[in-house]
Tab-separated table of C-alpha atoms in Angstrom:
chain	number	residue	atom	x	y	z
S	1	MET	CA	-11.609	-19.220	3.663
S	2	ALA	CA	-8.683	-17.243	2.332
S	3	THR	CA	-10.124	-17.024	-1.143
S	4	GLY	CA	-13.343	-15.472	0.288
S	5	SER	CA	-10.958	-12.936	2.169
S	6	LYS	CA	-9.245	-12.157	-1.002
S	7	THR	CA	-12.464	-11.696	-2.893
S	8	ALA	CA	-13.866	-9.411	-0.220
S	9	ALA	CA	-10.616	-7.492	-0.291
S	10	LYS	CA	-10.814	-6.972	-4.003
S	11	ALA	CA	-14.386	-5.818	-3.732
S	12	ALA	CA	-13.483	-3.266	-1.022
S	13	GLY	CA	-10.582	-2.067	-3.092
S	14	ALA	CA	-12.752	-1.597	-6.134
S	15	ALA	CA	-15.449	0.327	-4.206
S	16	LYS	CA	-12.850	2.642	-2.690
S	17	GLY	CA	-11.240	3.269	-6.088
S	18	ALA	CA	-14.590	4.141	-7.684
S	19	ILE	CA	-15.363	6.604	-4.821
S	20	LYS	CA	-11.962	8.333	-5.455
S	21	ALA	CA	-12.772	8.396	-9.274
S	22	LEU	CA	-16.195	9.882	-8.739
S	23	ALA	CA	-14.494	12.512	-6.484
S	24	GLY	CA	-12.379	13.697	-9.216
S	25	TYR	CA	-9.210	11.911	-8.512
S	26	PRO	CA	-7.813	10.710	-11.916
S	27	GLY	CA	-5.721	7.675	-12.829
S	28	ILE	CA	-3.143	6.884	-10.173
S	29	PHE	CA	-5.046	8.158	-7.292
S	30	HIS	CA	-8.152	5.936	-7.515
S	31	HIS	CA	-5.839	3.000	-8.294
S	32	LEU	CA	-3.795	3.450	-5.175
S	33	ALA	CA	-6.803	4.060	-3.011
S	34	GLY	CA	-8.408	0.936	-4.234
S	35	GLU	CA	-5.230	-1.025	-3.341
S	36	HIS	CA	-5.196	0.651	0.051
S	37	ALA	CA	-8.698	-0.662	0.842
S	38	GLU	CA	-7.855	-4.244	-0.579
S	39	VAL	CA	-4.806	-4.685	1.654
S	40	ALA	CA	-6.554	-3.124	4.646
S	41	THR	CA	-9.289	-5.804	4.344
S	42	LEU	CA	-6.791	-8.618	4.192
S	43	MET	CA	-4.822	-7.122	7.088
S	44	GLN	CA	-7.887	-6.913	9.304
S	45	ARG	CA	-8.663	-10.500	8.673
S	46	VAL	CA	-5.182	-11.624	9.804
S	47	ALA	CA	-5.330	-9.211	12.858
S	48	ASP	CA	-8.609	-10.816	13.930
S	49	SER	CA	-7.387	-14.350	13.316
S	50	SER	CA	-6.730	-16.798	16.222
S	51	PRO	CA	-3.114	-18.084	16.721
S	52	ASP	CA	-4.088	-21.642	15.578
S	53	SER	CA	-5.707	-20.327	12.374
S	54	ARG	CA	-4.115	-21.139	9.088
S	55	LEU	CA	-5.318	-17.762	7.837
S	56	ARG	CA	-2.173	-16.101	8.987
S	57	ASP	CA	-0.025	-18.498	6.830
S	58	GLU	CA	-2.385	-18.183	3.933
S	59	LEU	CA	-2.833	-14.439	3.815
S	60	PHE	CA	0.486	-12.923	5.184
S	61	PRO	CA	2.460	-13.730	2.137
S	62	GLU	CA	-0.291	-12.155	0.032
S	63	ILE	CA	-0.281	-8.989	2.203
S	64	ARG	CA	3.491	-8.902	2.097
S	65	ARG	CA	3.625	-9.248	-1.707
S	66	HIS	CA	0.936	-6.510	-2.103
S	67	LEU	CA	2.693	-4.084	0.273
S	68	LEU	CA	6.092	-4.572	-1.462
S	69	ALA	CA	4.768	-4.289	-4.904
S	70	HIS	CA	2.776	-1.221	-3.975
S	71	ALA	CA	5.733	0.466	-2.333
S	72	ARG	CA	7.966	-0.326	-5.211
S	73	GLY	CA	5.510	1.043	-7.689
S	74	GLU	CA	4.975	4.255	-5.601
S	75	GLU	CA	8.815	4.619	-5.058
S	76	GLN	CA	9.398	4.374	-8.873
S	77	GLU	CA	6.473	5.954	-10.425
S	78	PHE	CA	4.593	8.169	-8.090
S	79	TYR	CA	6.832	9.865	-5.558
S	80	PRO	CA	9.659	10.849	-7.937
S	81	LYS	CA	7.122	12.712	-10.142
S	82	LEU	CA	5.826	14.522	-7.063
S	83	ARG	CA	9.200	15.551	-5.729
S	84	ARG	CA	9.405	18.357	-8.308
S	85	PHE	CA	6.710	20.287	-6.384
S	86	PRO	CA	7.872	21.868	-3.359
S	87	GLU	CA	4.413	22.026	-1.860
S	88	VAL	CA	4.475	18.126	-1.469
S	89	GLU	CA	8.170	17.310	-1.192
S	90	PRO	CA	8.056	17.058	2.611
S	91	LEU	CA	5.109	14.724	2.593
S	92	VAL	CA	6.873	12.599	-0.123
S	93	THR	CA	9.882	12.379	2.165
S	94	GLN	CA	7.824	11.186	5.066
S	95	CYS	CA	5.902	8.658	3.018
S	96	LEU	CA	9.323	7.248	1.773
S	97	GLN	CA	10.494	6.876	5.455
S	98	GLU	CA	7.189	5.061	6.292
S	99	HIS	CA	7.781	2.649	3.477
S	100	GLU	CA	11.224	1.784	4.884
S	101	GLN	CA	9.612	1.132	8.408
S	102	VAL	CA	6.894	-1.041	6.934
S	103	LYS	CA	9.448	-3.075	4.900
S	104	HIS	CA	11.592	-3.655	7.919
S	105	GLN	CA	8.473	-4.729	9.885
S	106	LEU	CA	7.582	-7.041	6.954
S	107	GLU	CA	10.999	-8.660	7.059
S	108	GLN	CA	10.682	-9.341	10.857
S	109	LEU	CA	7.201	-10.753	10.644
S	110	ASP	CA	8.255	-12.970	7.641
S	111	ALA	CA	11.003	-14.552	9.747
S	112	GLU	CA	8.832	-15.229	12.796
S	113	ASP	CA	6.438	-17.963	13.860
S	114	LYS	CA	3.083	-16.659	12.860
S	115	SER	CA	1.303	-18.705	15.630
S	116	THR	CA	2.505	-16.568	18.496
S	117	ALA	CA	1.047	-13.754	20.410
S	118	THR	CA	4.394	-11.862	19.757
S	119	TRP	CA	3.790	-12.184	15.992
S	120	GLN	CA	0.320	-11.046	16.289
S	121	GLY	CA	1.313	-7.931	18.234
S	122	ARG	CA	3.985	-7.148	15.763
S	123	PHE	CA	1.592	-7.642	12.972
S	124	ARG	CA	-0.843	-5.200	14.576
S	125	GLU	CA	2.033	-2.598	14.922
S	126	MET	CA	2.833	-2.945	11.227
S	127	MET	CA	-0.861	-2.672	10.390
S	128	GLU	CA	-1.181	0.499	12.362
S	129	ALA	CA	1.978	1.835	10.619
S	130	VAL	CA	0.345	1.079	7.168
S	131	GLU	CA	-2.916	2.701	8.297
S	132	ARG	CA	-1.129	5.919	9.315
S	133	HIS	CA	0.600	5.936	6.037
S	134	VAL	CA	-2.544	5.477	3.991
S	135	GLU	CA	-4.139	8.299	6.121
S	136	ARG	CA	-1.266	10.616	5.256
S	137	GLU	CA	-1.328	9.762	1.524
S	138	GLU	CA	-5.209	9.925	1.112
S	139	ASN	CA	-5.882	12.934	3.331
S	140	GLN	CA	-2.779	15.051	2.821
S	141	LEU	CA	-0.774	13.988	-0.130
S	142	PHE	CA	-3.469	13.115	-2.639
S	143	PRO	CA	-5.504	16.315	-2.417
S	144	LYS	CA	-2.410	18.443	-3.042
S	145	ALA	CA	-0.936	16.109	-5.724
S	146	ARG	CA	-4.338	16.008	-7.540
S	147	ASP	CA	-4.226	19.678	-7.927
S	148	LEU	CA	-0.588	19.742	-9.094
S	149	LEU	CA	-0.790	16.946	-11.699
S	150	HIS	CA	-2.538	17.112	-15.022
S	151	PRO	CA	-5.156	14.304	-15.255
S	152	ASP	CA	-3.297	13.001	-18.303
S	153	GLU	CA	-0.131	12.723	-16.388
S	154	ALA	CA	-2.038	10.995	-13.478
S	155	ARG	CA	-3.386	8.452	-15.912
S	156	ASP	CA	0.157	7.829	-17.479
S	157	MET	CA	1.521	7.520	-14.115
S	158	GLU	CA	-1.049	4.870	-13.253
S	159	ASN	CA	-0.083	2.767	-16.366
S	160	ARG	CA	3.579	2.932	-15.512
S	161	TYR	CA	2.907	2.122	-11.990
S	162	GLU	CA	0.811	-0.890	-12.842
S	163	ARG	CA	3.823	-2.267	-14.990
S	164	VAL	CA	6.275	-1.833	-12.064
S	165	GLU	CA	3.899	-3.331	-9.509
S	166	GLU	CA	3.142	-6.430	-11.745
S	167	GLU	CA	6.888	-6.960	-12.195
S	168	GLU	CA	7.434	-6.700	-8.484
S	169	LYS	CA	4.580	-9.163	-7.651
S	170	ARG	CA	6.116	-11.679	-9.989
S	171	ARG	CA	9.487	-11.375	-8.022
S	172	HIS	CA	7.918	-12.000	-4.621
């Protein structure tokens, strides 16, 4: 069942990334949007799972790995490049704070028994925090940043981001 969830998540991510690319978002933007959709699909599967389901044990490590690698890539290759623009610096600061919140929630969830209602409630809180963060990035930060970054810079940023992300995924 988890393999089907991962395949569906990848398909959702690819579709969302393609939509961003068609909307004129170069490089890093459609890549990040695709990852947002992919992890959202996985999180929804876990949020909808029953306490006795093995799905939580199977998918939560994958979600954690994706979110941590995604955050590291953004923190190292996306946000620092945007900080030079005063128009988006407050949004970048807020996004970085949201990363810290989600990382803390992931640590808590990782240490708890996944078969409890408490874990499920905390997972949903973390999922909502991720959804708010994605909403902020895609609807506030991306449109402004797209206008500030040259398309070549956005493509170069995507390549560097992917390297950082892959390295981080191997660590977790």
